[in-house]
Short mmCIF file of C-alpha atoms in Angstrom, two decimals:
data_model
loop_
_atom_site.label_atom_id
_atom_site.label_comp_id
_atom_site.label_asym_id
_atom_site.label_seq_id
_atom_site.Cartn_x
_atom_site.Cartn_y
_atom_site.Cartn_z
CA UNK S 1 -30.23 -51.63 32.89
CA UNK S 2 -27.20 -53.40 31.41
CA UNK S 3 -25.00 -52.24 34.25
CA UNK S 4 -27.45 -53.47 36.86
CA UNK S 5 -27.56 -56.94 35.28
CA UNK S 6 -23.80 -57.35 34.99
CA UNK S 7 -20.83 -57.30 37.38
CA UNK S 8 -17.75 -55.32 36.29
CA UNK S 9 -15.17 -54.41 38.95
CA UNK S 10 -12.37 -51.90 38.33
CA UNK S 11 -9.19 -51.14 40.28
CA UNK S 12 -6.20 -49.03 39.32
CA UNK S 13 -3.02 -47.37 40.53
CA UNK S 14 -0.81 -44.75 38.89
CA UNK S 15 2.57 -43.72 40.30
CA UNK S 16 5.44 -41.38 39.33
CA UNK S 17 8.16 -43.97 40.04
CA UNK S 18 11.54 -42.27 40.52
CA UNK S 19 10.34 -38.97 39.06
CA UNK S 20 8.84 -35.87 40.65
CA UNK S 21 5.93 -35.68 38.21
CA UNK S 22 3.58 -38.43 37.03
CA UNK S 23 2.90 -37.96 33.31
CA UNK S 24 0.43 -40.94 33.26
CA UNK S 25 -3.32 -40.59 33.84
CA UNK S 26 -6.30 -42.95 34.15
CA UNK S 27 -10.03 -42.40 34.49
CA UNK S 28 -13.23 -44.24 33.61
CA UNK S 29 -17.00 -43.87 33.64
CA UNK S 30 -19.72 -46.54 33.85
CA UNK S 31 -23.10 -45.50 32.42
CA UNK S 32 -26.26 -47.61 32.40
CA UNK S 33 -25.64 -49.08 28.94
CA UNK S 34 -22.01 -48.26 28.16
CA UNK S 35 -18.71 -47.85 29.98
CA UNK S 36 -15.38 -46.34 28.97
CA UNK S 37 -11.90 -46.84 30.48
CA UNK S 38 -8.93 -44.68 29.33
CA UNK S 39 -5.19 -44.99 30.16
CA UNK S 40 -2.77 -42.37 28.75
CA UNK S 41 0.97 -41.81 29.03
CA UNK S 42 2.28 -38.28 28.39
CA UNK S 43 5.33 -38.29 26.11
CA UNK S 44 6.30 -34.61 26.22
CA UNK S 45 8.43 -32.58 28.65
CA UNK S 46 5.95 -29.79 29.44
CA UNK S 47 5.99 -29.15 33.21
CA UNK S 48 2.83 -27.03 33.29
CA UNK S 49 0.34 -28.90 31.10
CA UNK S 50 -0.39 -32.57 31.86
CA UNK S 51 -1.07 -33.88 28.37
CA UNK S 52 -2.27 -37.28 29.67
CA UNK S 53 -4.91 -35.70 31.92
CA UNK S 54 -5.98 -33.38 29.09
CA UNK S 55 -6.52 -36.35 26.74
CA UNK S 56 -8.41 -38.52 29.24
CA UNK S 57 -10.80 -35.74 30.26
CA UNK S 58 -11.34 -34.71 26.63
CA UNK S 59 -12.27 -38.26 25.59
CA UNK S 60 -14.55 -38.95 28.54
CA UNK S 61 -16.29 -35.60 28.10
CA UNK S 62 -17.21 -36.40 24.49
CA UNK S 63 -18.11 -39.98 25.40
CA UNK S 64 -20.55 -38.84 28.07
CA UNK S 65 -22.09 -36.32 25.66
CA UNK S 66 -22.71 -39.01 23.06
CA UNK S 67 -22.01 -42.58 24.32
CA UNK S 68 -21.35 -45.04 21.51
CA UNK S 69 -19.45 -48.22 20.63
CA UNK S 70 -19.18 -47.41 16.93
CA UNK S 71 -15.63 -47.28 15.59
CA UNK S 72 -16.45 -44.04 13.77
CA UNK S 73 -17.61 -42.36 17.00
CA UNK S 74 -14.60 -43.63 18.98
CA UNK S 75 -12.33 -42.15 16.33
CA UNK S 76 -14.13 -38.83 16.84
CA UNK S 77 -13.43 -39.04 20.61
CA UNK S 78 -9.72 -39.50 19.88
CA UNK S 79 -9.67 -36.79 17.21
CA UNK S 80 -11.13 -34.36 19.74
CA UNK S 81 -8.27 -35.20 22.13
CA UNK S 82 -5.79 -34.62 19.27
CA UNK S 83 -7.24 -31.14 18.70
CA UNK S 84 -6.98 -30.36 22.42
CA UNK S 85 -3.26 -31.27 22.41
CA UNK S 86 -2.60 -29.14 19.33
CA UNK S 87 -4.39 -26.17 20.88
CA UNK S 88 -2.36 -26.43 24.12
CA UNK S 89 1.02 -26.97 22.41
CA UNK S 90 2.28 -23.45 23.20
CA UNK S 91 5.76 -24.15 24.64
CA UNK S 92 6.44 -27.65 23.35
CA UNK S 93 4.53 -30.12 21.18
CA UNK S 94 2.27 -32.12 23.49
CA UNK S 95 2.34 -35.87 22.80
CA UNK S 96 0.67 -38.90 24.34
CA UNK S 97 0.21 -42.66 24.01
CA UNK S 98 -3.30 -43.98 24.66
CA UNK S 99 -5.32 -47.15 25.11
CA UNK S 100 -9.08 -47.06 25.70
CA UNK S 101 -11.87 -49.62 26.02
CA UNK S 102 -15.57 -49.06 25.41
CA UNK S 103 -18.01 -51.81 26.44
CA UNK S 104 -21.75 -52.38 26.56
CA UNK S 105 -21.14 -55.01 29.28
CA UNK S 106 -21.49 -57.75 26.64
CA UNK S 107 -18.90 -56.83 24.02
CA UNK S 108 -16.00 -54.40 23.85
CA UNK S 109 -14.12 -52.24 21.36
CA UNK S 110 -10.63 -50.97 22.13
CA UNK S 111 -8.39 -48.35 20.53
CA UNK S 112 -4.61 -47.84 20.65
CA UNK S 113 -2.42 -44.90 19.64
CA UNK S 114 1.28 -45.38 20.48
CA UNK S 115 2.49 -48.08 22.87
CA UNK S 116 0.05 -48.13 25.78
CA UNK S 117 -1.41 -51.64 25.88
CA UNK S 118 -4.49 -53.80 26.47
CA UNK S 119 -4.15 -57.38 27.75
CA UNK S 120 -7.26 -59.63 27.58
CA UNK S 121 -7.16 -62.71 29.82
CA UNK S 122 -9.65 -65.56 29.64
CA UNK S 123 -9.65 -68.54 32.00
CA UNK S 124 -6.40 -67.28 33.53
CA UNK S 125 -4.55 -67.27 30.20
CA UNK S 126 -3.60 -64.49 27.80
CA UNK S 127 -6.36 -64.43 25.17
CA UNK S 128 -5.32 -61.28 23.28
CA UNK S 129 -2.73 -58.51 23.47
CA UNK S 130 -2.81 -55.22 21.55
CA UNK S 131 0.02 -54.31 19.17
CA UNK S 132 2.23 -51.23 19.62
CA UNK S 133 2.56 -48.58 16.94
CA UNK S 134 6.36 -48.52 17.20
CA UNK S 135 9.35 -49.29 15.02
CA UNK S 136 10.17 -52.30 17.20
CA UNK S 137 6.69 -53.76 16.58
CA UNK S 138 7.00 -53.12 12.84
CA UNK S 139 10.38 -54.85 12.70
CA UNK S 140 8.96 -57.84 14.57
CA UNK S 141 6.09 -58.09 12.06
CA UNK S 142 8.21 -57.52 8.96
CA UNK S 143 10.89 -60.04 9.97
CA UNK S 144 8.26 -62.49 11.24
CA UNK S 145 10.15 -63.02 14.49
CA UNK S 146 9.07 -63.28 18.11
CA UNK S 147 11.56 -60.73 19.44
CA UNK S 148 11.06 -59.37 22.95
CA UNK S 149 9.78 -55.88 22.20
CA UNK S 150 9.83 -54.93 25.88
CA UNK S 151 13.65 -54.78 25.76
CA UNK S 152 14.13 -53.70 22.12
CA UNK S 153 16.09 -50.48 21.50
CA UNK S 154 13.31 -49.11 19.28
CA UNK S 155 10.36 -49.85 21.59
CA UNK S 156 9.87 -46.13 22.31
CA UNK S 157 10.43 -45.03 18.71
CA UNK S 158 6.74 -44.46 17.97
CA UNK S 159 5.51 -44.29 14.39
CA UNK S 160 2.14 -43.04 15.58
CA UNK S 161 1.10 -41.08 18.67
CA UNK S 162 -1.50 -38.59 19.81
CA UNK S 163 -0.26 -35.08 18.98
CA UNK S 164 1.57 -36.19 15.83
CA UNK S 165 1.52 -33.35 13.28
CA UNK S 166 -0.32 -33.60 9.95
CA UNK S 167 -2.02 -36.96 10.51
CA UNK S 168 -2.23 -39.95 12.80
CA UNK S 169 -4.00 -43.29 12.46
CA UNK S 170 -5.41 -44.85 15.65
CA UNK S 171 -5.99 -48.59 15.67
CA UNK S 172 -9.64 -49.33 16.53
CA UNK S 173 -10.68 -52.96 16.94
CA UNK S 174 -13.85 -54.66 15.86
CA UNK S 175 -16.36 -55.69 18.52
CA UNK S 176 -15.03 -58.48 20.75
CA UNK S 177 -17.49 -60.64 22.71
CA UNK S 178 -16.82 -60.90 26.46
CA UNK S 179 -17.52 -63.92 28.64
CA UNK S 180 -17.97 -64.31 32.38
CA UNK S 181 -14.63 -64.19 34.20
CA UNK S 182 -12.72 -62.23 31.56
CA UNK S 183 -10.03 -59.87 32.86
CA UNK S 184 -8.91 -56.72 31.02
CA UNK S 185 -5.60 -55.09 31.90
CA UNK S 186 -4.77 -51.58 30.61
CA UNK S 187 -1.25 -50.31 31.27
CA UNK S 188 1.50 -47.92 30.13
CA UNK S 189 5.02 -48.84 29.00
CA UNK S 190 6.32 -48.40 32.54
CA UNK S 191 4.53 -51.66 33.39
CA UNK S 192 5.00 -53.94 30.37
CA UNK S 193 8.72 -53.08 30.09
CA UNK S 194 9.25 -54.67 33.53
CA UNK S 195 6.45 -57.26 33.90
CA UNK S 196 6.24 -60.05 31.30
CA UNK S 197 3.05 -61.48 29.77
CA UNK S 198 3.61 -64.74 31.65
CA UNK S 199 3.98 -62.94 34.98
CA UNK S 200 0.74 -61.03 34.31
CA UNK S 201 -1.09 -64.32 33.73
CA UNK S 202 0.49 -66.09 36.72
CA UNK S 203 -0.50 -63.20 39.01
CA UNK S 204 -4.19 -63.90 38.23
CA UNK S 205 -4.11 -67.38 39.70
CA UNK S 206 -6.60 -67.68 42.55
CA UNK S 207 -7.53 -63.96 42.53
CA UNK S 208 -11.11 -62.69 42.33
CA UNK S 209 -10.51 -59.06 43.25
CA UNK S 210 -9.00 -56.48 40.80
CA UNK S 211 -7.41 -54.51 43.65
CA UNK S 212 -5.39 -57.56 44.74
CA UNK S 213 -4.34 -58.06 41.11
CA UNK S 214 -3.09 -54.48 40.58
CA UNK S 215 -1.22 -54.53 43.91
CA UNK S 216 0.44 -57.84 43.05
CA UNK S 217 1.55 -56.55 39.63
CA UNK S 218 3.05 -53.48 41.31
CA UNK S 219 4.99 -55.73 43.70
CA UNK S 220 6.40 -57.67 40.73
CA UNK S 221 7.38 -54.41 39.01
CA UNK S 222 9.11 -52.95 42.05
CA UNK S 223 10.87 -56.24 42.83
CA UNK S 224 13.18 -55.53 39.87
CA UNK S 225 14.84 -52.92 42.15
CA UNK S 226 15.79 -50.68 39.24
CA UNK S 227 17.69 -47.48 39.99
CA UNK S 228 15.29 -45.61 37.73
CA UNK S 229 11.60 -46.49 37.82
CA UNK S 230 9.51 -44.85 35.10
CA UNK S 231 5.95 -43.57 35.56
CA UNK S 232 3.57 -46.55 35.60
CA UNK S 233 -0.19 -47.04 35.48
CA UNK S 234 -2.14 -50.30 35.93
CA UNK S 235 -5.92 -50.55 35.49
CA UNK S 236 -7.62 -53.96 35.81
CA UNK S 237 -11.24 -54.72 34.98
CA UNK S 238 -12.78 -57.99 36.18
CA UNK S 239 -15.86 -58.92 34.12
CA UNK S 240 -17.27 -61.29 36.72
CA UNK S 241 -20.64 -61.37 34.92
CA UNK S 242 -21.44 -60.00 31.47
CA UNK S 243 -24.88 -58.83 30.39
CA UNK S 244 -26.89 -61.54 28.57
CA UNK S 245 -28.82 -60.22 25.58
CA UNK S 246 -32.28 -61.76 25.02
CA UNK S 247 -33.47 -63.48 21.84
CA UNK S 248 -35.90 -60.71 20.93
CA UNK S 249 -33.06 -58.28 20.68
CA UNK S 250 -31.09 -60.79 18.64
CA UNK S 251 -34.06 -61.10 16.26
CA UNK S 252 -34.13 -57.33 15.97
CA UNK S 253 -30.48 -57.34 14.97
CA UNK S 254 -31.19 -60.17 12.50
CA UNK S 255 -33.90 -58.09 10.82
CA UNK S 256 -31.60 -55.10 10.65
CA UNK S 257 -28.93 -57.28 9.01
CA UNK S 258 -31.43 -58.59 6.44
CA UNK S 259 -32.50 -55.04 5.58
CA UNK S 260 -28.88 -54.07 5.19
CA UNK S 261 -28.28 -57.04 2.84
CA UNK S 262 -31.26 -56.01 0.70
CA UNK S 263 -29.89 -52.49 0.45
CA UNK S 264 -26.50 -53.89 -0.56
CA UNK S 265 -28.14 -55.86 -3.35
CA UNK S 266 -30.01 -52.79 -4.54
CA UNK S 267 -26.89 -50.68 -4.79
CA UNK S 268 -24.79 -53.60 -6.09
CA UNK S 269 -24.88 -52.14 -9.58
CA UNK S 270 -22.36 -49.52 -8.51
CA UNK S 271 -19.81 -52.16 -7.45
CA UNK S 272 -18.11 -52.28 -10.86
CA UNK S 273 -17.60 -48.52 -10.90
CA UNK S 274 -16.25 -48.64 -7.36
CA UNK S 275 -13.87 -51.46 -8.29
CA UNK S 276 -12.48 -49.49 -11.22
CA UNK S 277 -11.99 -46.49 -8.98
CA UNK S 278 -10.15 -48.66 -6.47
CA UNK S 279 -7.81 -49.99 -9.19
CA UNK S 280 -6.95 -46.44 -10.19
CA UNK S 281 -6.32 -45.49 -6.58
CA UNK S 282 -4.07 -48.51 -6.02
CA UNK S 283 -2.05 -47.59 -9.11
CA UNK S 284 -1.54 -44.08 -7.77
CA UNK S 285 -0.46 -45.40 -4.36
CA UNK S 286 2.01 -47.78 -6.05
CA UNK S 287 3.53 -44.86 -7.92
CA UNK S 288 3.79 -42.93 -4.64
CA UNK S 289 5.49 -45.93 -3.05
CA UNK S 290 8.26 -45.96 -5.68
CA UNK S 291 8.59 -42.17 -5.53
CA UNK S 292 9.02 -42.20 -1.74
CA UNK S 293 11.69 -44.89 -2.04
CA UNK S 294 13.53 -42.94 -4.76
CA UNK S 295 13.45 -39.71 -2.74
CA UNK S 296 14.55 -41.58 0.39
CA UNK S 297 17.55 -43.02 -1.47
CA UNK S 298 18.57 -39.54 -2.63
CA UNK S 299 18.30 -38.17 0.91
CA UNK S 300 20.31 -41.13 2.19
CA UNK S 301 23.10 -40.52 -0.33
CA UNK S 302 23.20 -36.83 0.62
CA UNK S 303 23.50 -37.70 4.31
CA UNK S 304 20.02 -36.34 5.15
CA UNK S 305 19.08 -39.40 7.20
CA UNK S 306 16.08 -37.78 8.90
CA UNK S 307 14.56 -36.96 5.51
CA UNK S 308 15.33 -40.49 4.30
CA UNK S 309 13.69 -41.95 7.40
CA UNK S 310 10.46 -40.08 6.70
CA UNK S 311 10.40 -41.06 3.02
CA UNK S 312 11.05 -44.74 3.72
CA UNK S 313 8.30 -44.73 6.35
CA UNK S 314 5.80 -43.19 3.91
CA UNK S 315 6.86 -45.63 1.20
CA UNK S 316 6.42 -48.60 3.51
CA UNK S 317 2.93 -47.40 4.48
CA UNK S 318 2.05 -47.16 0.78
CA UNK S 319 3.38 -50.72 0.26
CA UNK S 320 1.06 -51.91 3.03
CA UNK S 321 -1.94 -50.29 1.38
CA UNK S 322 -1.27 -51.98 -1.97
CA UNK S 323 -0.32 -55.23 -0.18
CA UNK S 324 3.15 -55.40 -1.72
CA UNK S 325 5.12 -57.56 0.77
CA UNK S 326 8.39 -57.36 -1.20
CA UNK S 327 8.65 -53.58 -1.06
CA UNK S 328 7.16 -53.47 2.41
CA UNK S 329 9.99 -55.66 3.73
CA UNK S 330 12.62 -53.83 1.69
CA UNK S 331 11.58 -50.39 2.92
CA UNK S 332 11.25 -51.64 6.50
CA UNK S 333 14.88 -52.80 6.38
CA UNK S 334 16.05 -49.50 4.87
CA UNK S 335 14.11 -47.73 7.59
CA UNK S 336 15.84 -49.82 10.25
CA UNK S 337 19.34 -49.19 8.81
CA UNK S 338 18.73 -45.45 8.54
CA UNK S 339 17.51 -45.30 12.14
CA UNK S 340 20.61 -47.17 13.33
CA UNK S 341 22.86 -44.65 11.57
CA UNK S 342 20.96 -41.75 13.15
CA UNK S 343 21.22 -43.36 16.56
CA UNK S 344 24.96 -43.86 16.02
CA UNK S 345 25.40 -40.19 15.14
CA UNK S 346 23.53 -39.16 18.28
CA UNK S 347 25.68 -41.40 20.48
CA UNK S 348 28.85 -40.02 18.85
CA UNK S 349 27.78 -36.43 19.56
CA UNK S 350 27.26 -37.40 23.23
CA UNK S 351 30.80 -38.78 23.33
CA UNK S 352 29.59 -42.40 23.64
CA UNK S 353 31.90 -43.72 20.93
CA UNK S 354 31.65 -47.44 21.74
CA UNK S 355 27.83 -47.24 21.60
CA UNK S 356 28.03 -45.32 18.31
CA UNK S 357 30.37 -47.93 16.82
CA UNK S 358 27.94 -50.68 17.85
CA UNK S 359 25.09 -48.93 16.01
CA UNK S 360 27.19 -48.50 12.87
CA UNK S 361 28.29 -52.14 12.93
CA UNK S 362 24.66 -53.27 13.26
CA UNK S 363 23.68 -51.03 10.34
CA UNK S 364 26.49 -52.52 8.24
CA UNK S 365 25.42 -56.05 9.16
CA UNK S 366 21.76 -55.46 8.28
CA UNK S 367 22.72 -53.65 5.05
CA UNK S 368 24.39 -56.83 3.77
CA UNK S 369 20.95 -58.47 3.68
CA UNK S 370 19.78 -56.05 0.98
CA UNK S 371 22.69 -55.82 -1.46
CA UNK S 372 25.05 -54.03 0.95
CA UNK S 373 22.70 -51.07 1.28
CA UNK S 374 24.48 -48.08 2.88
CA UNK S 375 27.80 -49.95 3.07
CA UNK S 376 29.88 -47.03 1.78
CA UNK S 377 28.21 -44.51 4.09
CA UNK S 378 28.52 -46.74 7.15
CA UNK S 379 32.17 -47.58 6.40
CA UNK S 380 32.91 -43.87 6.23
CA UNK S 381 31.15 -43.36 9.56
CA UNK S 382 33.32 -46.05 11.15
CA UNK S 383 36.49 -44.52 9.68
CA UNK S 384 35.44 -41.09 10.94
CA UNK S 385 35.09 -42.39 14.49
CA UNK S 386 38.89 -42.35 14.95
CA UNK S 387 39.03 -38.75 13.75
CA UNK S 388 36.16 -37.82 16.07
CA UNK S 389 38.01 -39.28 19.05
CA UNK S 390 41.07 -37.19 18.11
CA UNK S 391 38.89 -34.10 17.75
CA UNK S 392 37.37 -34.58 21.19
CA UNK S 393 40.78 -35.15 22.78
CA UNK S 394 42.19 -32.03 21.12
CA UNK S 395 39.24 -29.94 22.33
CA UNK S 396 39.66 -31.29 25.87
CA UNK S 397 43.36 -30.38 25.76
CA UNK S 398 42.47 -26.92 24.49
CA UNK S 399 39.93 -26.42 27.28
CA UNK S 400 42.51 -27.48 29.88
CA UNK S 401 45.09 -25.05 28.53
CA UNK S 402 42.51 -22.25 28.27
CA UNK S 403 41.53 -22.70 31.94
CA UNK S 404 45.25 -22.58 32.81
CA UNK S 405 45.51 -19.27 30.86
CA UNK S 406 47.83 -20.86 28.28
CA UNK S 407 45.92 -19.20 25.48
CA UNK S 408 48.49 -19.81 22.75
CA UNK S 409 48.57 -23.53 23.58
CA UNK S 410 44.76 -23.64 23.69
CA UNK S 411 44.56 -21.91 20.29
CA UNK S 412 46.91 -24.46 18.73
CA UNK S 413 44.83 -27.38 20.09
CA UNK S 414 41.54 -25.86 18.93
CA UNK S 415 42.94 -25.20 15.43
CA UNK S 416 44.12 -28.79 15.21
CA UNK S 417 40.66 -30.04 16.23
CA UNK S 418 38.88 -27.77 13.72
CA UNK S 419 41.09 -28.88 10.85
CA UNK S 420 40.08 -32.51 11.47
CA UNK S 421 36.43 -31.51 12.00
CA UNK S 422 36.29 -29.76 8.62
CA UNK S 423 37.83 -32.80 6.94
CA UNK S 424 34.98 -35.09 8.08
CA UNK S 425 32.18 -32.46 8.23
CA UNK S 426 31.88 -32.94 12.00
CA UNK S 427 28.69 -31.38 13.39
CA UNK S 428 30.56 -29.81 16.32
CA UNK S 429 32.81 -27.72 14.03
CA UNK S 430 30.87 -24.50 14.72
CA UNK S 431 31.40 -24.91 18.47
CA UNK S 432 35.13 -25.46 17.94
CA UNK S 433 35.25 -22.34 15.77
CA UNK S 434 33.71 -20.36 18.63
CA UNK S 435 36.41 -21.65 20.99
CA UNK S 436 39.08 -20.56 18.49
CA UNK S 437 37.64 -17.04 18.32
CA UNK S 438 37.55 -16.85 22.11
CA UNK S 439 41.19 -18.02 22.36
CA UNK S 440 42.27 -15.57 19.62
CA UNK S 441 40.64 -12.74 21.53
CA UNK S 442 42.53 -13.73 24.67
CA UNK S 443 45.83 -13.95 22.73
CA UNK S 444 45.24 -10.52 21.16
CA UNK S 445 44.43 -9.08 24.59
CA UNK S 446 47.61 -10.62 25.99
CA UNK S 447 49.73 -9.21 23.15
CA UNK S 448 48.23 -5.77 23.69
CA UNK S 449 49.07 -5.90 27.38
CA UNK S 450 52.64 -6.97 26.55
CA UNK S 451 53.00 -4.06 24.11
CA UNK S 452 51.70 -1.63 26.70
CA UNK S 453 54.22 -2.93 29.24
CA UNK S 454 57.02 -2.50 26.71
CA UNK S 455 55.87 1.04 25.90
CA UNK S 456 55.71 1.93 29.60
CA UNK S 457 59.25 0.61 30.02
CA UNK S 458 60.51 2.74 27.11
CA UNK S 459 58.74 5.79 28.49
CA UNK S 460 60.31 5.19 31.90
CA UNK S 461 63.75 4.86 30.27
CA UNK S 462 63.10 8.13 28.46
CA UNK S 463 62.27 9.85 31.74
CA UNK S 464 65.50 8.57 33.26
CA UNK S 465 67.55 9.76 30.25
CA UNK S 466 65.83 13.15 30.48
CA UNK S 467 66.77 13.39 34.17
CA UNK S 468 70.41 12.65 33.25
CA UNK S 469 70.13 15.40 30.56
CA UNK S 470 70.71 12.76 27.85
CA UNK S 471 68.01 14.40 25.76
CA UNK S 472 68.87 12.56 22.53
CA UNK S 473 68.37 9.16 24.22
CA UNK S 474 65.20 10.42 25.90
CA UNK S 475 63.73 11.45 22.52
CA UNK S 476 64.60 8.04 21.07
CA UNK S 477 62.83 6.15 23.89
CA UNK S 478 59.83 8.50 23.84
CA UNK S 479 59.47 8.06 20.08
CA UNK S 480 59.54 4.24 20.27
CA UNK S 481 57.01 4.25 23.14
CA UNK S 482 54.76 6.66 21.21
CA UNK S 483 54.69 4.33 18.19
CA UNK S 484 53.56 1.43 20.37
CA UNK S 485 50.86 3.53 22.04
CA UNK S 486 49.57 4.46 18.57
CA UNK S 487 49.36 0.77 17.63
CA UNK S 488 47.30 0.03 20.77
CA UNK S 489 45.04 3.11 20.30
CA UNK S 490 46.08 4.79 23.58
CA UNK S 491 45.69 8.37 22.30
CA UNK S 492 46.06 10.02 25.68
CA UNK S 493 49.46 8.38 26.07
CA UNK S 494 50.43 9.45 22.54
CA UNK S 495 49.65 13.12 23.29
CA UNK S 496 51.49 12.98 26.63
CA UNK S 497 54.63 11.68 24.94
CA UNK S 498 54.34 14.34 22.24
CA UNK S 499 54.67 16.98 24.94
CA UNK S 500 57.67 15.17 26.46
CA UNK S 501 59.37 14.95 23.06
CA UNK S 502 58.84 18.72 22.52
CA UNK S 503 60.33 19.47 25.94
CA UNK S 504 63.33 17.26 25.25
CA UNK S 505 63.86 18.96 21.86
CA UNK S 506 63.76 22.35 23.56
CA UNK S 507 66.43 21.16 25.99
CA UNK S 508 68.50 19.74 23.16
CA UNK S 509 68.15 22.88 20.99
CA UNK S 510 67.63 25.88 23.37
CA UNK S 511 66.51 29.27 21.96
CA UNK S 512 69.33 31.96 22.07
CA UNK S 513 69.11 34.66 24.85
CA UNK S 514 68.83 37.61 22.46
CA UNK S 515 65.98 35.96 20.58
CA UNK S 516 64.24 35.37 23.87
CA UNK S 517 64.59 39.04 24.82
CA UNK S 518 63.31 40.24 21.46
CA UNK S 519 60.27 38.01 21.58
CA UNK S 520 59.49 38.25 25.26
CA UNK S 521 57.43 41.42 24.85
CA UNK S 522 55.47 40.01 21.93
CA UNK S 523 54.87 36.44 22.94
CA UNK S 524 54.93 34.81 26.31
CA UNK S 525 54.87 31.00 26.12
CA UNK S 526 54.14 29.46 29.51
CA UNK S 527 56.05 26.35 30.44
CA UNK S 528 54.16 23.06 30.01
CA UNK S 529 54.70 22.26 33.68
CA UNK S 530 56.98 23.36 36.54
CA UNK S 531 59.36 20.47 36.16
CA UNK S 532 59.73 20.87 32.39
CA UNK S 533 60.28 24.71 32.07
CA UNK S 534 63.11 25.51 29.67
CA UNK S 535 64.63 28.23 31.90
CA UNK S 536 64.21 29.11 35.54
CA UNK S 537 64.86 32.47 37.21
CA UNK S 538 68.33 31.50 38.37
CA UNK S 539 69.48 30.60 34.87
CA UNK S 540 68.25 33.95 33.46
CA UNK S 541 69.97 35.98 36.17
CA UNK S 542 73.22 34.07 35.64
CA UNK S 543 73.27 34.96 31.99
#
């Protein structure tokens, strides 16, 4: 009935941009009394499961089972989608950013998790815009500045998103009354990063059709001519006519409100007890706030910036709950400085040293605002940058020499790089150590080959001395070669030379003829080989 007596038009488009896969998804359903529109951006890298599609279908399925505009029920829709993501997170953690609108064609309620957005236009002007759940948005609120979040470095650093482990807190609005001619725009970050609020409002001028509006916004987006265009989704809803509720229904609501007020008065006696319980709870949260800050400071001093980031974030959330603006601002600034240091470390590991230095300098600058917080740590980071550059150059030199089979030169360069890496606790030290081990193995292999060549040369010299009947010199060369073969574990070569040494000794110290005759009948020792027999038939006959 409500749908029949109202006029809501919807148009959308969703494109992959420069990418092969579109991780965005949009769908909606319009029932007789309620409608639901959902836009989701997938934030994970899973190529098999489309997290955005999973979330949208999960929400709409529960909505159609039990349609409702209550904030409690909408939270249940979103919680169901969270459970679906957790169940399907088999290869990677599935994550998503979501914005949804539920309307009874007279009023609306919207929900946001992450940085997908709702824009509400009235009379061609921006009437309301949802807030992101990102670090950039928090910094803008804490510092009370009108910074352009669409270009801020931390715009994608989400403090809350669907799929977040442990807990997540969706923002769910109160009921907002709609009027004839209102326009709702739901979009993902791929749109609002490129199209400004003013351009969205200007594009509405003279338009009465949502399809024309979405197409015009896409033209504005693509006119930027960026080399990389992210996934983008635009869904526009034109509320040309909203449903008008009659007075009887309003009277019904008035009676319900009066009954509710009476019930409140009846149970008002429990208010004092509730207040006391709230005071106790606020005291506990305040204690948690200070504990999180203390733990974060310890992590920061130990260089565990990720742990510090988490503690400062928890502490700031506690400060919000107890409405402590001083600590809320303080912890927000510590959070910002810690994130800048982490970003600098990441840039340094990628070899982007100028970008890393910029992050560190910004952290140092912001630390001065709160009693030089982190000054010592940041100064050390800046000093270490020079050493890191030297480490990278030494590793590059080592790689070049290794590829050129100059293994000794490569080993020297790697050892130089590792020494500097250990001095500053460089995270890439383990990788450099692996390169050293690889170069050492090549050097050892090269030395072994050189020893084998030397031993083969000595053996060859021994053979030549043997042929000249210089048996003493032959034994000397054979013995030296045998020692080298023993060092390189070539046992077959060792045994072969042992036989050659025995033959040379026999030549050097021959057995007397009479002794040969006396022992011939008892023992016949065959020659080791034809070439190395001690006597031949001619020699025996001559004697």
